CSV table of C-alpha atoms in Angstrom, one decimal:
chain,number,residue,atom,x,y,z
A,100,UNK,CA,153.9,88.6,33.1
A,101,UNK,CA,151.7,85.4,34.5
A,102,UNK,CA,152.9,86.3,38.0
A,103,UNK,CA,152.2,89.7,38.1
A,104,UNK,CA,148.2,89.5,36.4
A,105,UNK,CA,147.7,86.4,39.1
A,106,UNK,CA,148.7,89.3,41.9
A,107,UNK,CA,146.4,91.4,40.4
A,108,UNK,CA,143.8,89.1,40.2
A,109,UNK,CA,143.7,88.7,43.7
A,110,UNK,CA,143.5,92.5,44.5
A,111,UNK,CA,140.2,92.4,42.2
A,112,UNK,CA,138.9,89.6,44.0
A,113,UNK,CA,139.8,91.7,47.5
A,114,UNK,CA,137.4,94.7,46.0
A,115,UNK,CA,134.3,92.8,44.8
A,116,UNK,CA,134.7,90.9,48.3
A,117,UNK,CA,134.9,94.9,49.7
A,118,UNK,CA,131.8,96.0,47.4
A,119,UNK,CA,130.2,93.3,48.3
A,120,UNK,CA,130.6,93.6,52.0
A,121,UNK,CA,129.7,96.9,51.9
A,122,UNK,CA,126.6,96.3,50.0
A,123,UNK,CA,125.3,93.6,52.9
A,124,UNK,CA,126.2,96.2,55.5
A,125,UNK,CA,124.2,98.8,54.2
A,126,UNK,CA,121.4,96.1,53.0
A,127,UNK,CA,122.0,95.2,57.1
A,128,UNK,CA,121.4,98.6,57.8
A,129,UNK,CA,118.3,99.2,55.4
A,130,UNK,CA,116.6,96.3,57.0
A,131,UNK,CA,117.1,98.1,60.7
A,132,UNK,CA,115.8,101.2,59.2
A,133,UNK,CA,112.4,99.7,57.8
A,134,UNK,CA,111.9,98.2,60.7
A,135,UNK,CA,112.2,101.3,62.6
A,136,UNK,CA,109.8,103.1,60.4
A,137,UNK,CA,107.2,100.0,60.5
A,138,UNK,CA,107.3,100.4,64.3
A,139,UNK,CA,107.3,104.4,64.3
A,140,UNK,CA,104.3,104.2,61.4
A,141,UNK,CA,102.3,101.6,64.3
A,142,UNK,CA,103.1,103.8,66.7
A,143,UNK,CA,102.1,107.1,65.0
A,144,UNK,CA,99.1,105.3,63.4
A,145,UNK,CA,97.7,104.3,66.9
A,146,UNK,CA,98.6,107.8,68.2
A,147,UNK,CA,96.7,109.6,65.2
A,148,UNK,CA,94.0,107.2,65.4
A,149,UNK,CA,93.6,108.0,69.3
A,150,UNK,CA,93.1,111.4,68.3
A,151,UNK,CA,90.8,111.4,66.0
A,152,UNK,CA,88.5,109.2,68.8
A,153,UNK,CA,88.8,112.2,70.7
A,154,UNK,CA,87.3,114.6,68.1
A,155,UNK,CA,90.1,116.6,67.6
A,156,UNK,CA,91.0,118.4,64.3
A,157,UNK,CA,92.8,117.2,61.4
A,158,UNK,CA,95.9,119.2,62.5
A,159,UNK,CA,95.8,118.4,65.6
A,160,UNK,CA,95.6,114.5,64.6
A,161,UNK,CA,98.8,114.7,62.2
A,162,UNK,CA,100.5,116.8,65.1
A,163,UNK,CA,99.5,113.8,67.3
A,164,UNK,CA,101.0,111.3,64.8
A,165,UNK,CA,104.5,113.1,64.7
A,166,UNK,CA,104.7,113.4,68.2
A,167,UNK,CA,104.3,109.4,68.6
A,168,UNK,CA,107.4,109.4,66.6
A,169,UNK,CA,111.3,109.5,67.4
A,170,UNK,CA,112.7,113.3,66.6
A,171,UNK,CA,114.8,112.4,63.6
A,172,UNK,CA,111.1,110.5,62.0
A,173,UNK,CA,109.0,113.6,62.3
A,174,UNK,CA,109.4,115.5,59.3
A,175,UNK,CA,109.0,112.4,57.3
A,176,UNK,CA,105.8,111.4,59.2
A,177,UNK,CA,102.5,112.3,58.0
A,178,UNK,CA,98.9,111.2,57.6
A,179,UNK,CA,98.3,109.8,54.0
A,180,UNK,CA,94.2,108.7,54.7
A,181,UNK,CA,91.3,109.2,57.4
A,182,UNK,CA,87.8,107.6,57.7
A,183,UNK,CA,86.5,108.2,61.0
A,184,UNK,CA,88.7,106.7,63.3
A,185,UNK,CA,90.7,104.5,60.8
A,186,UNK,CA,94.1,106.6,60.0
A,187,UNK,CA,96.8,105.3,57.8
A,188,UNK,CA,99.8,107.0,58.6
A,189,UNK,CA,103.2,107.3,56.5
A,190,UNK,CA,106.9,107.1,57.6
A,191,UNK,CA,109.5,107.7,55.6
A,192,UNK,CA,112.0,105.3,55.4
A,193,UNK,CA,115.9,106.8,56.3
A,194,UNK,CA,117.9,105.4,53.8
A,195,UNK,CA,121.9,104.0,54.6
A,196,UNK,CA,123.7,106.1,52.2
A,197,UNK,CA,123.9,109.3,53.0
A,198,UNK,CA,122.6,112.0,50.9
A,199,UNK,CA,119.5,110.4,50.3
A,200,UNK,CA,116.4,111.9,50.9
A,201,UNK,CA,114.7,110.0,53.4
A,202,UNK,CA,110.8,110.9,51.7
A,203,UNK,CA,111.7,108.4,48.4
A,204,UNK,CA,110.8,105.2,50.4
A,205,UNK,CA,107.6,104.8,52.7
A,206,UNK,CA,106.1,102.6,54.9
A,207,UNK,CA,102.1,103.0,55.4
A,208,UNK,CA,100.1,101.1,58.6
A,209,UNK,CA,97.2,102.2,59.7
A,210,UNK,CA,95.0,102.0,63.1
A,211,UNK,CA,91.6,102.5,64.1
A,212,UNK,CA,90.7,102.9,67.9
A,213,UNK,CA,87.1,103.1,69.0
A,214,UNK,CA,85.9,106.1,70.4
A,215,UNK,CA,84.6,106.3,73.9
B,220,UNK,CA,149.3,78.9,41.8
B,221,UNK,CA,152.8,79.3,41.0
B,222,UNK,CA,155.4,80.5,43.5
B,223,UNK,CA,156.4,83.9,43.4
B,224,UNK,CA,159.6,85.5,44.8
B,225,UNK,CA,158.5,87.4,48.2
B,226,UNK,CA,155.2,85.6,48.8
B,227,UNK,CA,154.1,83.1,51.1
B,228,UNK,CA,150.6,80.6,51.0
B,229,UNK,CA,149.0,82.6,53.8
B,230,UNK,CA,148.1,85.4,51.2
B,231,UNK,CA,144.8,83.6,49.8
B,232,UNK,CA,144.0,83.7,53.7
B,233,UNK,CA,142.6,87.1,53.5
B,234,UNK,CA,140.1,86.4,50.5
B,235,UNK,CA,138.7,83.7,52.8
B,236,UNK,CA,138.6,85.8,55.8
B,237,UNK,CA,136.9,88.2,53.5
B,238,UNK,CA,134.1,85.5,52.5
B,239,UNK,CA,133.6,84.6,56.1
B,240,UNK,CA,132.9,88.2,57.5
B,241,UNK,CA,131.0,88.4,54.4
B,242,UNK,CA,128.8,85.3,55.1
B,243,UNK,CA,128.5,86.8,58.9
B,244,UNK,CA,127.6,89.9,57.8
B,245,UNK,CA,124.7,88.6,55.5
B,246,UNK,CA,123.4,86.7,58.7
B,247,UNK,CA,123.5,89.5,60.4
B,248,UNK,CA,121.5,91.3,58.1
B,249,UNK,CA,118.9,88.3,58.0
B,250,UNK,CA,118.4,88.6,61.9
B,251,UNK,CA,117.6,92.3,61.3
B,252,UNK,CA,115.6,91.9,58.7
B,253,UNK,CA,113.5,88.8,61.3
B,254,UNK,CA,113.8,91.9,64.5
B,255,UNK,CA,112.3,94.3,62.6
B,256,UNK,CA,109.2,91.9,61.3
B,257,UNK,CA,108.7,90.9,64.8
B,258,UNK,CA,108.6,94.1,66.3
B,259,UNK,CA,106.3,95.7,63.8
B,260,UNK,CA,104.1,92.2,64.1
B,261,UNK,CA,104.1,92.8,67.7
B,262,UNK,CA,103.4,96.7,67.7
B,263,UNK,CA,101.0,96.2,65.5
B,264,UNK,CA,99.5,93.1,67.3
B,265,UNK,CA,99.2,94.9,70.8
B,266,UNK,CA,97.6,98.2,68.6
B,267,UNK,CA,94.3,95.4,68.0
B,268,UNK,CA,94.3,93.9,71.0
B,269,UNK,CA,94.1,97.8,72.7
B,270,UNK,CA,91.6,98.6,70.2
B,271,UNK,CA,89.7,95.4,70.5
B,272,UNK,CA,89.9,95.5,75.0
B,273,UNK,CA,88.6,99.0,74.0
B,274,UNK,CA,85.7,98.6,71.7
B,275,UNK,CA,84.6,95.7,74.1
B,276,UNK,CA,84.7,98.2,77.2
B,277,UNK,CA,82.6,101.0,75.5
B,278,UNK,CA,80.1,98.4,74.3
B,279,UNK,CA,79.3,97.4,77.8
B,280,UNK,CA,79.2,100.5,78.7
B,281,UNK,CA,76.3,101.1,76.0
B,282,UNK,CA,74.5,98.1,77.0
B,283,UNK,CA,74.9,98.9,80.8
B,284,UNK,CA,73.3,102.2,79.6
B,285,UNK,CA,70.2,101.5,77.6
B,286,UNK,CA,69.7,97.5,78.0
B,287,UNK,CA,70.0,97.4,82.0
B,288,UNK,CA,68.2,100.9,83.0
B,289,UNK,CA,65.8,100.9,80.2
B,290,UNK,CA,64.7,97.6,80.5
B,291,UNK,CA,65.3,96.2,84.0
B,292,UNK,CA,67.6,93.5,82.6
B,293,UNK,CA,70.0,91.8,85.0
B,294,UNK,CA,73.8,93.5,84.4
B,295,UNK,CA,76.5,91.5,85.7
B,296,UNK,CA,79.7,93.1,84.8
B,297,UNK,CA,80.9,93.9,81.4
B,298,UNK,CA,80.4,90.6,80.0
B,299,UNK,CA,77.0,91.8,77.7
B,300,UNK,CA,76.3,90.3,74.4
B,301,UNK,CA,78.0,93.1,72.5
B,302,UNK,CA,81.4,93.4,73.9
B,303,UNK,CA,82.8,90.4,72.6
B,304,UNK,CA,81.4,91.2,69.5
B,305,UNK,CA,82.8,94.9,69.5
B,306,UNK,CA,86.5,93.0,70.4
B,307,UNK,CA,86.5,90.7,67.2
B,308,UNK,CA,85.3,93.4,65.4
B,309,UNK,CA,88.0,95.9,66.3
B,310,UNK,CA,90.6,93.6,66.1
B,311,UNK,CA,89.3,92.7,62.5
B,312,UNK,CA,89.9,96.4,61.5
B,313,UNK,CA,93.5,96.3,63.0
B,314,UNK,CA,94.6,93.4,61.1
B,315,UNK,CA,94.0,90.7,63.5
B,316,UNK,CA,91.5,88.3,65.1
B,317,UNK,CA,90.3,88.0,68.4
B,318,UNK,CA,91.4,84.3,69.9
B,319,UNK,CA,90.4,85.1,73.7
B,320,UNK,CA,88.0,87.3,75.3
B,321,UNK,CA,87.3,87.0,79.0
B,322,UNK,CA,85.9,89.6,81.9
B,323,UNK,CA,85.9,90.1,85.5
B,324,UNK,CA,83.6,92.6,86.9
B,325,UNK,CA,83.8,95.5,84.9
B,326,UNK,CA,87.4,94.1,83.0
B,327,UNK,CA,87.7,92.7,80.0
B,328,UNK,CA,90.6,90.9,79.1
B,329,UNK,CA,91.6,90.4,75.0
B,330,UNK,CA,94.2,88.3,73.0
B,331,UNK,CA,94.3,88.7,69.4
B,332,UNK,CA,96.8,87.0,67.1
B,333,UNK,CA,97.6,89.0,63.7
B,334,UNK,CA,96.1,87.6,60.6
B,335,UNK,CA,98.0,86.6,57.9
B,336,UNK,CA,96.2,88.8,55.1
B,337,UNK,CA,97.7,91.8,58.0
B,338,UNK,CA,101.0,92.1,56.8
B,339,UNK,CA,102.7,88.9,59.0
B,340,UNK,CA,103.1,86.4,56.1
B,341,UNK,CA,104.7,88.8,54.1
B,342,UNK,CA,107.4,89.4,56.3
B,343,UNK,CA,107.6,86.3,57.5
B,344,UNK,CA,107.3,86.4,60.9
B,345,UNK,CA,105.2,84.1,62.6
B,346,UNK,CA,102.0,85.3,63.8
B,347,UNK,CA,101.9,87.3,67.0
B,348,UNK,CA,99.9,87.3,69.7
B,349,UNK,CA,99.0,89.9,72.3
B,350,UNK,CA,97.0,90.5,75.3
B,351,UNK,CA,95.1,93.3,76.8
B,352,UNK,CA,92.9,94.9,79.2
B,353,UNK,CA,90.3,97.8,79.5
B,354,UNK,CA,88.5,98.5,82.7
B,355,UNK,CA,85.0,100.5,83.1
B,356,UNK,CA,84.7,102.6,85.7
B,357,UNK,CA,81.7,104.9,86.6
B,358,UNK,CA,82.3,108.2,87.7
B,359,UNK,CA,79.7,110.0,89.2
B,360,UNK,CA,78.7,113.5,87.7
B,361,UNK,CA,76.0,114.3,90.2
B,362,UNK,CA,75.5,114.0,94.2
B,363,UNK,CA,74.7,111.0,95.5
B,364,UNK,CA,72.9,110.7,99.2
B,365,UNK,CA,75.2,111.8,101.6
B,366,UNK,CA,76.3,109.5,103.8
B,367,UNK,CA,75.6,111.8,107.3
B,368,UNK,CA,73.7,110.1,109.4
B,369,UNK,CA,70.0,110.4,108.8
B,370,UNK,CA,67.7,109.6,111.4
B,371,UNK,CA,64.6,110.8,111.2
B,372,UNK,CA,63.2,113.7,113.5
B,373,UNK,CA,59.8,113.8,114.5
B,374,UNK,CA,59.6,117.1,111.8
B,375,UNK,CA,60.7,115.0,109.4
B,376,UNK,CA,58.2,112.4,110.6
B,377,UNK,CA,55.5,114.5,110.3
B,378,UNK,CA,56.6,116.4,106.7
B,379,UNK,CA,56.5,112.3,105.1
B,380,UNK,CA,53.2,112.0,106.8
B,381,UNK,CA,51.5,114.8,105.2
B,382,UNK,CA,53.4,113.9,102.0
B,383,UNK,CA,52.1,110.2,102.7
B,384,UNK,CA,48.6,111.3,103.5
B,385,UNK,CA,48.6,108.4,105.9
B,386,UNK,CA,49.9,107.8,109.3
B,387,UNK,CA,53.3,106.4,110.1
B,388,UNK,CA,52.3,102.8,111.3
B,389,UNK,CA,53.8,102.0,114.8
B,390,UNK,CA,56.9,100.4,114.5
B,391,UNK,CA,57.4,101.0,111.0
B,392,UNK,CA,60.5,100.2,109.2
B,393,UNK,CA,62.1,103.8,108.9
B,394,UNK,CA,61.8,104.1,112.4
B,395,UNK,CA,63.6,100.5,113.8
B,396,UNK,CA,65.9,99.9,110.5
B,397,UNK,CA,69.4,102.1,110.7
B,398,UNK,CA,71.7,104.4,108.5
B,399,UNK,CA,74.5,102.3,107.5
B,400,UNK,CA,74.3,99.9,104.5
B,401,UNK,CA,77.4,98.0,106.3
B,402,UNK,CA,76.4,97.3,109.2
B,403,UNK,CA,72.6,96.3,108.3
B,404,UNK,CA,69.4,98.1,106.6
B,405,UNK,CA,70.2,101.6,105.8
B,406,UNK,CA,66.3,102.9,105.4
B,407,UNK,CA,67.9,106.6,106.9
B,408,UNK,CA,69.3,107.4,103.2
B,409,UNK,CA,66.6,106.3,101.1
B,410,UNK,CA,64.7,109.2,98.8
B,411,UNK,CA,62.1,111.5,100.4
B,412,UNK,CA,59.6,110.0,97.8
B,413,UNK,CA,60.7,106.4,98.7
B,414,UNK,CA,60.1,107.0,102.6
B,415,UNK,CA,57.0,108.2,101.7
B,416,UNK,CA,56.5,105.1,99.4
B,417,UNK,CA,57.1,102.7,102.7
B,418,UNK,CA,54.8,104.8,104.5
B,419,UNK,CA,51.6,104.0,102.5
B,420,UNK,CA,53.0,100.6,101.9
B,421,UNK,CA,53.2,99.9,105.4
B,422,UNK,CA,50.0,101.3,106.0
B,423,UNK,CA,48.3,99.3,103.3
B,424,UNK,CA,50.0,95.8,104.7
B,425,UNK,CA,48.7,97.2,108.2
B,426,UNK,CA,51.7,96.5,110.0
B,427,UNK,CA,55.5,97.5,109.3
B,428,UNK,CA,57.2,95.8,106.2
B,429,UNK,CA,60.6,93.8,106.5
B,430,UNK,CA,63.4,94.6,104.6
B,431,UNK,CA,66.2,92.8,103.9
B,432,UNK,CA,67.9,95.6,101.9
B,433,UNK,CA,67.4,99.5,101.0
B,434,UNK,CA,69.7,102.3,100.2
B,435,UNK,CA,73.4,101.1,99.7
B,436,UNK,CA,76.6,103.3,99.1
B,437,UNK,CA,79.1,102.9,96.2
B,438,UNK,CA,81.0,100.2,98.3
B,439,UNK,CA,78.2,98.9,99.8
B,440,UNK,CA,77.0,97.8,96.0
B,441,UNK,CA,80.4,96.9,94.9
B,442,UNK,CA,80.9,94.3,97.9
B,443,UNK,CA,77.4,92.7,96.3
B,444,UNK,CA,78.4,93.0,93.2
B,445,UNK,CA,81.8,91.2,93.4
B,446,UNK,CA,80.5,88.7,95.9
B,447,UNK,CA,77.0,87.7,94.6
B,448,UNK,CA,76.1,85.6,92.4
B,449,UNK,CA,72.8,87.1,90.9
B,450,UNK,CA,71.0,90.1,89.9
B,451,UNK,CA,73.3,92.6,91.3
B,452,UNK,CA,73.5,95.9,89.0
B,453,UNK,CA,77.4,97.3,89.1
B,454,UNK,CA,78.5,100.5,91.6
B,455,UNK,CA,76.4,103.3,90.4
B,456,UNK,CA,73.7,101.4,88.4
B,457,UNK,CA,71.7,100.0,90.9
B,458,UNK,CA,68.6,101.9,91.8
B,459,UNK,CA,69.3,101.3,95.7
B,460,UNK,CA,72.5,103.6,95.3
B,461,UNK,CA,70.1,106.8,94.8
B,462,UNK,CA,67.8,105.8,97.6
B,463,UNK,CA,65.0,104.4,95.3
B,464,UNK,CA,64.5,101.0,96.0
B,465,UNK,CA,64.2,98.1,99.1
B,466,UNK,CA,64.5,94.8,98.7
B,467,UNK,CA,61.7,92.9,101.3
B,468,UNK,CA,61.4,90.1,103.0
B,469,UNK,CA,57.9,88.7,101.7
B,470,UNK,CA,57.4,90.1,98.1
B,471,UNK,CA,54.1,88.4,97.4
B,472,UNK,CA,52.5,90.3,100.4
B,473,UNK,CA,54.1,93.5,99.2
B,474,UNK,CA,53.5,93.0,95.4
B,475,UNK,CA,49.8,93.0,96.6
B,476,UNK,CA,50.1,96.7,97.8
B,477,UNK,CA,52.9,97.7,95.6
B,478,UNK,CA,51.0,99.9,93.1
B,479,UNK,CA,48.9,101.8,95.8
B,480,UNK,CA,52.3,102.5,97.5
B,481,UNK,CA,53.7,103.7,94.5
B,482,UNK,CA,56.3,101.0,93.9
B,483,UNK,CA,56.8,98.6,91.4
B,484,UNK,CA,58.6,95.3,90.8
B,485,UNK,CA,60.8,95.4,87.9
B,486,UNK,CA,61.8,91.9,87.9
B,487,UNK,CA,59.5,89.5,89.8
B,488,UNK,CA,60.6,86.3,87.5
B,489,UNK,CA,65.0,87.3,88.7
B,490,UNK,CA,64.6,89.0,91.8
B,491,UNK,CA,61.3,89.1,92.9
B,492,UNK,CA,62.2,91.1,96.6
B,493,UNK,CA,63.7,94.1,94.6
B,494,UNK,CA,60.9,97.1,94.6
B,495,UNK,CA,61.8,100.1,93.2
B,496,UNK,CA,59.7,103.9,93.2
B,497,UNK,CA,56.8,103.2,90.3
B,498,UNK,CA,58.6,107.0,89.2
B,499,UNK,CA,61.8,105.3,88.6
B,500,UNK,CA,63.6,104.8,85.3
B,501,UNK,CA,64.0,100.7,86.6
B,502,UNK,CA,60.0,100.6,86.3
B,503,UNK,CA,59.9,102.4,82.8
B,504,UNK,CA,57.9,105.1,84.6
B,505,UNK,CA,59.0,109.0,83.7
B,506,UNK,CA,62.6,108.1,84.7
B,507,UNK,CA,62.4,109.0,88.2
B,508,UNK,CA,61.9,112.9,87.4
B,509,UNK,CA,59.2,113.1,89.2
B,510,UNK,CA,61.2,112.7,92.3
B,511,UNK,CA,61.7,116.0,93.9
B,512,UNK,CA,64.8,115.0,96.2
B,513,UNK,CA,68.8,116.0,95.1
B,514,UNK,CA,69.7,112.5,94.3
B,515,UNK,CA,66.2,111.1,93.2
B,516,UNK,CA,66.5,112.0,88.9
B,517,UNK,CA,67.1,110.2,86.8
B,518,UNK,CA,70.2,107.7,87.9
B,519,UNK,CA,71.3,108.0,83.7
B,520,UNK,CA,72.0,111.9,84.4
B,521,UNK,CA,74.1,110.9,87.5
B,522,UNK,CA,76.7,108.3,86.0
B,523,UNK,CA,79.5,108.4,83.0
B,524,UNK,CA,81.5,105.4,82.8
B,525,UNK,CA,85.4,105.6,81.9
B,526,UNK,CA,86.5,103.4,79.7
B,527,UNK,CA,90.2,103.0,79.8
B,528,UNK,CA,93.3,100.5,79.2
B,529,UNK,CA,94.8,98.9,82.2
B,530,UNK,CA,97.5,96.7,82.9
B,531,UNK,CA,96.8,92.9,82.7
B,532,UNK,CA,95.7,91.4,86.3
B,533,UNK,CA,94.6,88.2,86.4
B,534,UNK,CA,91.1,87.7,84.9
């Protein structure tokens, strides 16, 4: 009886040490996915902001903002605030599990370019 | 543990081989976590410094436009008292602060570093830095003299004459001075109403005036304006670009007669040989509409400046 609940110790040891892996891959994989959105939110930000220097409407300053942004960002990018020139843009973050929607986490920068 | 039938000690290796690949993994995820502060640091760091090379740009531009033209103030590039001020400003509003601001010509060159209340500390990345440059550049919405040769006829000696009311003085300037601001004076390009300026000056002096300087092409200007050191206006700003000023040899004897000819002297404490049309913008007259030649308005109507981001040469 001892023998066989140590052998089954050791397989419940091997799945928290599987969960666990698979929780720091994903956390691994999070991280890369905020970043990506922080840098696709600059980008879009700057973008958006460059438009609105030029005068151009309110669509066609969100329109600028998702263009800035990789394909698979686009329908979670958007413009959340605008004062002039100042544009805060918002990116949602795609999340490692699948079957997520990617619009439950957000990153927000914002970027204001003089106009000329 | 207690031997078992059918098992060996390596078993326990796997658990351990787990943990490693575990403790591997979690790096991993550390150093993706440190990437992705860095890059957003650093996007966000080159946004200001854009916005800042920019902001300083399009505020020399506004003081190139209504400090130099409107009040005869010497313009040496894009270093004016506002651009540095519109960079740290700009790069305030993007999250950062302006640590270097230098120009050459009509550059500016900006560094920033992100500020800690922008986001860096919290992610905790160390504070970027990053660099950038904007260039003005005038572009010319109007005619300017064309550069055909111009040497006067004796019709077109006599039209200035009767616009003059005076005779040409023998010897005078527009008739022993040339066409070519490269190669020496170029009197044959100057304004109608500037010829006719000379003319009566030359005829109140009694004798024919010396000139040193008159009308001077886009490259002519920007060879003075990259190589002197003094009050040279930038391509496209200077009044002797539209044919509406000289610059003479003996400026007290011409400052004498200056008013009667119709000139002025915009800057007689900076650059006392300069003498532009009295109708000129320069000499806060009616903006140099009352010149009735092509090129001869108002030199404001003639010039936009482009401000634009350009890659980093050396200051």
């Amino acid at each position: 009886m001892n023998d066989a609940r140590e052998r089954g110790s050791v397989a419940l040891e091997l799945v928290a040490y599987l969960a666990l892996l698979g929780l720091i891959v994903l956390g691994a994989l999070q991280a890369a996915a905020v970043g990506q959105a922080a840098v696709a939110a600059r980008t879009a930000a700057r973008a958006a902001s460059a438009a609105a220097a030029s005068d151009l409407s309110a669509a066609e300053i969100e329109a600028a903002a998702r263009a800035a942004t990789a394909p698979s960002l686009r329908a979670v990018t958007s413009v959340v605030a605008r004062s002039g020139t100042r544009v805060t843009v918002s990116v949602g973050i795609p999340p490692a599990l699948p079957g997520i929607p990617a619009d439950i986490l957000s990153i927000h920068r914002t970027a204001e370019l003089p106009r000329r | 543990m207690r031997f078992v039938p059918g098992y060996t000690e390596e078993e326990g290796q796997a658990t351990l081989a787990l943990l490693f690949v575990a403790v591997a993994t979690l790096a991993v995820a550390a150093l993706l976590y440190r990437v992705a502060a860095v890059a957003d640091q650093a996007a966000g760091a080159q946004n200001a410094a854009d916005a800042a090379a920019l902001a300083a740009a399009a505020a020399a531009v506004t003081d190139l436009e209504s400090g130099f033209l409107t009040t005869g103030e010497t313009a040496t590039g894009v270093e004016t008292p506002s651009a540095r001020a519109a960079a740290a400003d700009y790069a305030e509003r993007n999250g950062a602060r302006l640590v270097g601001f230098e120009t050459s010509g009509m550059r500016v060159f900006v560094t920033v570093e992100m500020s800690p209340d922008g986001g860096a500390s919290a992610l905790g990345a160390p504070l970027p830095q990053a660099r950038a440059a904007a260039e003005v550049e005038p572009e010319f919405t109007a005619a300017l003299p064309d550069t055909a040769s111009r040497s006067l006829t004796p019709a077109d000696l006599a039209d200035l004459e009767r616009r003059a009311g005076v005779r040409v003085v023998e010897g005078s300037a527009l008739l022993t001075y040339g066409d070519d601001c490269h190669t020496g004076v170029d009197v044959g390009h100057l304004a109608g109403a500037m010829k006719v300026a000379v003319i009566r000056l030359e005829h109140a002096l009694g004798r024919p005036v010396k000139l040193t300087s008159a009308y001077r092409d886009l490259s002519c200007q920007a060879r003075l304006f990259a190589s002197v050191q003094g009050p040279v206006a930038p391509p496209g700003r200077s009044m002797h670009n539209y044919g509406l000023a000289v610059d003479v040899a003996e400026p007290g004897a011409v400052a004498a007669h200056a008013r009667a000819a119709g000139l002025c002297q915009p800057l007689p404490a900076t650059d006392a040989v300069h003498f532009a049309l009295a109708a000129s913008r320069e000499c806060a007259g009616a903006a140099g509409t009352l010149v009735d030649e092509p090129y001869g308005g108002d030199p404001g109507s003639f010039v936009t400046y482009d401000v634009r981001l350009v890659d980093e040469g050396p200051a």
